[in-house]
Coordinates of C-alpha atoms and ligand atoms in Angstrom, one line a residue:
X1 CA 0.0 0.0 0.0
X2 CA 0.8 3.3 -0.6
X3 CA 0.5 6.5 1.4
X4 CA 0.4 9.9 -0.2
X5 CA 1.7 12.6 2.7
X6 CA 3.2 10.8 5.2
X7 CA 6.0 9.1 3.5
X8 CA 6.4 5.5 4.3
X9 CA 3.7 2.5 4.8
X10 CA 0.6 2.4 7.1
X11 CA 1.6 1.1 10.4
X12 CA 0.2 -2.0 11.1
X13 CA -1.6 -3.1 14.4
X14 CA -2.8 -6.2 15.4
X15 CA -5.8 -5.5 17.7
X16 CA -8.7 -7.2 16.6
X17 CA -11.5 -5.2 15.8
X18 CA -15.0 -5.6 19.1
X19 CA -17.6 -5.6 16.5
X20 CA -19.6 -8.8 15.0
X21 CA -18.4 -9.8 11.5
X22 CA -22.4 -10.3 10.7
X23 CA -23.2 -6.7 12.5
X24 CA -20.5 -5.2 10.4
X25 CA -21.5 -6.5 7.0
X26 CA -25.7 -5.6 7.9
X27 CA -24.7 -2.3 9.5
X28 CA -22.5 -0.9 6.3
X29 CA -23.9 1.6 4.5
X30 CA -22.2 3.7 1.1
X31 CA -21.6 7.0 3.0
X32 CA -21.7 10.4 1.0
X33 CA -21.4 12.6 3.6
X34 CA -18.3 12.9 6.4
X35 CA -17.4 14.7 9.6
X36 CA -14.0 16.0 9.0
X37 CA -12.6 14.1 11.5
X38 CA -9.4 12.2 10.0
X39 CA -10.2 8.1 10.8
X40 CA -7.5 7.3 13.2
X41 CA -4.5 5.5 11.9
X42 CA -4.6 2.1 13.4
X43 CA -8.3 1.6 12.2
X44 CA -7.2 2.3 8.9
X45 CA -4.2 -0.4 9.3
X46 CA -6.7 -3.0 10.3
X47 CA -9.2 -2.3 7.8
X48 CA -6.4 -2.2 4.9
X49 CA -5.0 -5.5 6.7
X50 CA -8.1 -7.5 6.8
X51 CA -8.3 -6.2 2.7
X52 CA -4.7 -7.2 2.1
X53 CA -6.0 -10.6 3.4
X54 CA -8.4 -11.1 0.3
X55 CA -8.0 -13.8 -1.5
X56 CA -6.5 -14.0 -5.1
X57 CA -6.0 -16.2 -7.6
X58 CA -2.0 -18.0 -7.2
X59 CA -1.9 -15.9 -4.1
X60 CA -1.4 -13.0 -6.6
X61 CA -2.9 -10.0 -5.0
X62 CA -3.5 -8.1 -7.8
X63 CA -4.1 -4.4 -6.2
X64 CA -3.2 -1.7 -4.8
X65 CA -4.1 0.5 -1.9
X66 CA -3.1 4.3 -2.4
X67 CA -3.9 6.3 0.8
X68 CA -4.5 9.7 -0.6
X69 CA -4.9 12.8 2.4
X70 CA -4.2 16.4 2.6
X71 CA -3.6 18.4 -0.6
X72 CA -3.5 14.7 -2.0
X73 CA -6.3 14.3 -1.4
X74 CA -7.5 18.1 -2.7
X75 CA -6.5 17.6 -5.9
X76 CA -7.8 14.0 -6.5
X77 CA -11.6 16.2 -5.8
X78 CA -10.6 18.0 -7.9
X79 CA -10.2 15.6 -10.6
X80 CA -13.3 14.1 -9.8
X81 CA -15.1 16.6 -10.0
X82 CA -14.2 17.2 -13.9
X83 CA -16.1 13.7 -14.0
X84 CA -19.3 15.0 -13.4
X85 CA -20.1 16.1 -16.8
X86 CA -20.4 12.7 -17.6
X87 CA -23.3 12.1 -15.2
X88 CA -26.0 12.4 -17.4
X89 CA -24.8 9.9 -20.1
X90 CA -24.0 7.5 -17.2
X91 CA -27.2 7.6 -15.3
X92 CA -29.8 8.5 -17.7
X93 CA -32.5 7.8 -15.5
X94 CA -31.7 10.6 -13.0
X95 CA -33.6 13.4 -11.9
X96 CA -32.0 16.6 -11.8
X97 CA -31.8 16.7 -7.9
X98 CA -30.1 13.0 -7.8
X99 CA -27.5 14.7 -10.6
X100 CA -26.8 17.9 -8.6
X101 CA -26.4 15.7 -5.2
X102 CA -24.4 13.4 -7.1
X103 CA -22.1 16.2 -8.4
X104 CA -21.9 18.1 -5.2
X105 CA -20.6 14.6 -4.0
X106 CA -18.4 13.4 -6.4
X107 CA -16.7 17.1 -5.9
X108 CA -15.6 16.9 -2.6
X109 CA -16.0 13.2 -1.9
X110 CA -18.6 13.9 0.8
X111 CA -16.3 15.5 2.9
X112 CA -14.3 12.9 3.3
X113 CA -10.9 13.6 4.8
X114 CA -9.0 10.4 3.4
X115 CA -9.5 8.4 0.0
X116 CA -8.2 5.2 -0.7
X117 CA -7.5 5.1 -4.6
X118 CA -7.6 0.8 -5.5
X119 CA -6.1 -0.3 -8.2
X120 CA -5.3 -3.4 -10.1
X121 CA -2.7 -4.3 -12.9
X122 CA -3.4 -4.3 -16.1
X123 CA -3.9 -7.8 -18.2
X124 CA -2.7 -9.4 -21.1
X125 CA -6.1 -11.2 -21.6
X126 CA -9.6 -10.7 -21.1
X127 CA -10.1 -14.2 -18.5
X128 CA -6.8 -12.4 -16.2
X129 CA -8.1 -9.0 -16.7
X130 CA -11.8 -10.6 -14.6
X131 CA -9.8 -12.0 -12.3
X132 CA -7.7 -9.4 -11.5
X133 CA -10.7 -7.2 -11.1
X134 CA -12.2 -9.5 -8.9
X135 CA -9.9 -10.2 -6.6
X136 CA -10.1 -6.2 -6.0
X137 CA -13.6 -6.3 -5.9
X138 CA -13.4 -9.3 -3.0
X139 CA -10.2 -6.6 -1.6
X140 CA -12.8 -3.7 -1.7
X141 CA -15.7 -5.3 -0.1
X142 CA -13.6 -6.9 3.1
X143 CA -12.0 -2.9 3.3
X144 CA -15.5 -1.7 3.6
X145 CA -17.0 -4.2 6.3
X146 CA -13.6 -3.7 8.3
X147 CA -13.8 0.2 8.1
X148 CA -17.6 -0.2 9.2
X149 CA -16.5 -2.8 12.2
X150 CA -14.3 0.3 12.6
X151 CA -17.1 2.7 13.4
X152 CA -15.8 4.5 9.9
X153 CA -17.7 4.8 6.7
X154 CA -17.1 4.6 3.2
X155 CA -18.6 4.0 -0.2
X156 CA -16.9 2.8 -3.8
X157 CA -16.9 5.0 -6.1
X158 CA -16.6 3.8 -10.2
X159 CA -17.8 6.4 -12.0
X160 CA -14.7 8.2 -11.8
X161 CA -13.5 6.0 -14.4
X162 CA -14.4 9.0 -17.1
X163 CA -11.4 10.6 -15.7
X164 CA -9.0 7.9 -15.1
X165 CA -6.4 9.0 -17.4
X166 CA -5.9 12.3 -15.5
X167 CA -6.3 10.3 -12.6
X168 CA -3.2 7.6 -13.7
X169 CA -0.9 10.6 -14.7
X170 CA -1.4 12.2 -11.4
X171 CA -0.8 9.3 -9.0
X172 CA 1.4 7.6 -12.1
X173 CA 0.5 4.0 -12.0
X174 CA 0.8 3.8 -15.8
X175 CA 0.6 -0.2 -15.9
X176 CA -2.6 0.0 -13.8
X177 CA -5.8 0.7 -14.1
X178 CA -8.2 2.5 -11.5
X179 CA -10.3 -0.2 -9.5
X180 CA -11.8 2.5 -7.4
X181 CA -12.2 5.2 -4.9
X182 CA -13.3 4.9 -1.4
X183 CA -13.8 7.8 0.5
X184 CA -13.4 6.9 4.3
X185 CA -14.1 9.1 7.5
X186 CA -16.4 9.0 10.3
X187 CA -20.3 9.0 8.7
X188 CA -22.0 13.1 9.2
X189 CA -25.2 11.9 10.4
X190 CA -27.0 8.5 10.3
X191 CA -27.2 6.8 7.5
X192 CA -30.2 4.4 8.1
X193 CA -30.5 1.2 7.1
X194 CA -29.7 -0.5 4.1
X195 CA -32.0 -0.4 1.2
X196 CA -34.0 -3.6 0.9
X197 CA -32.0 -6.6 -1.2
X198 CA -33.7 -8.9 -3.7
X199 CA -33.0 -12.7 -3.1
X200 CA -30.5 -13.8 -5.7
X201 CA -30.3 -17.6 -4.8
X202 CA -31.2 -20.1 -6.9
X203 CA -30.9 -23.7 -5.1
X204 CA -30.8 -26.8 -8.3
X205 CA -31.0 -30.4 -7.4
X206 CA -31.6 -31.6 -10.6
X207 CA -30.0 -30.2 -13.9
X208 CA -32.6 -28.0 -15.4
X209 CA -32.3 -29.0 -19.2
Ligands
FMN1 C1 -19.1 -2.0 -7.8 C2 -19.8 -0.8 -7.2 C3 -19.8 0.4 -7.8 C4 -20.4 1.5 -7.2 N1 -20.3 2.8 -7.8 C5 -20.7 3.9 -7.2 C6 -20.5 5.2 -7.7 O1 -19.8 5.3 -8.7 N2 -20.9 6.2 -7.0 C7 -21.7 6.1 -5.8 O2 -22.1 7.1 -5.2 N3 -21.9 4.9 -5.3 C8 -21.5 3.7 -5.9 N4 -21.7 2.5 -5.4 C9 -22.4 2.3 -4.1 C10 -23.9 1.8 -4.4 O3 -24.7 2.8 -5.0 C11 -24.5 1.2 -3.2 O4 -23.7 0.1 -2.7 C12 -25.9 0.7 -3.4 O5 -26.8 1.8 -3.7 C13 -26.4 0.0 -2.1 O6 -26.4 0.9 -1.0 P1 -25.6 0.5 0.3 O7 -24.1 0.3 -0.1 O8 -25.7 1.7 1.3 O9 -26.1 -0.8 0.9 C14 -21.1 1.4 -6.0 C15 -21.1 0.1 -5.3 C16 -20.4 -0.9 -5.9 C17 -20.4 -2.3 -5.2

């Protein structure tokens, strides 16, 4: 991992984390708005260690965890921001007040007094390009229940993809490609509970053909 300001890696504590695992994962929410509190240090070394503990095809762990603060942090907004022309091609189906919040968000990251900018290296084929991407998928969802076991909130953020070239120059990780960004920082408010999920199982016995 990588840590923009401070120089040198995240320290790492091993303190295990009070809340329930199942609590955690029902109690996260995406957070767009943030106190400006800075989330302390060693809750962001646990949450980035239980995401470094993701699993990966050959034990490969294809991402990256750049910890972006301060004027770091300022200018990623910044760049951000620029993707919220794109809004209205990406989400047709919004109404003008879900495209101003959404722009209002994506401008200053709700606040959000650190970023974690995930990324992921880029593939020689399509198959390792899905498993790379994946395995930071699987990387970003263990960093989000750990940060909420944490007390801290976050959300991940894809759209920025419009302006990942500016992005990539910036930070210059030219043989990657952005995963995501996740704001983190202590929730402004409470965020309720999670909108209602759709069950996705299907159970076979018997082969349907
Ligand atoms: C792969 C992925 C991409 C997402 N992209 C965005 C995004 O670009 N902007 C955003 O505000 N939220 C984004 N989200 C958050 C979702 O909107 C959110 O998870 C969903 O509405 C369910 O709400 P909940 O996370 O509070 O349960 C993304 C979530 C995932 C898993």
């Amino acid at each position: 991992m990588v840590r923009l300001r401070d120089s040198g890696p995240v320290e790492k504590v091993g303190v295990s984390s009070p809340m329930d695992f199942f609590d955690a994962v029902a109690g996260r929410r995406s957070i767009r708005s943030y106190s400006p509190v800075p989330p302390p240090p060693e809750s962001l070394a646990r949450a980035l260690e239980a995401a470094s503990s993701a699993p990966s095809q050959l034990n490969e762990q294809p991402w990256r965890f750049i910890i972006v603060e301060g004027e770091a942090r300022d200018r990623l907004c910044s760049l951000v921001a620029a993707s919220t022309r794109m809004l209205r091609d990406m989400f047709p189906l919004f109404d003008a007040d879900s495209l101003a919040f959404a722009a209002r968000f994506l401008s200053d990251l709700g606040g959000a007094p650190t970023a974690i900018v995930v990324t992921y290296p880029v593939a020689e084929t399509d198959h390792q390009h899905k498993v790379n991407l994946l395995a930071a998928g699987g990387a970003i969802l263990l960093l989000q229940v750990a940060l909420r076991a944490e007390g801290l909130g976050s959300v991940c953020i894809t759209c920025a993809e419009w302006v990942e070239d500016a992005i990539r120059s910036d930070l210059g990780y030219e043989t990657e490609r952005l995963a995501a960004i996740i704001p983190v920082g202590f929730p402004d408010g409470d965020p309720g509970e999670q909108p209602p999920r759709e069950d996705k199982t299907v159970r076979l016995r018997e082969w349907p053909s």
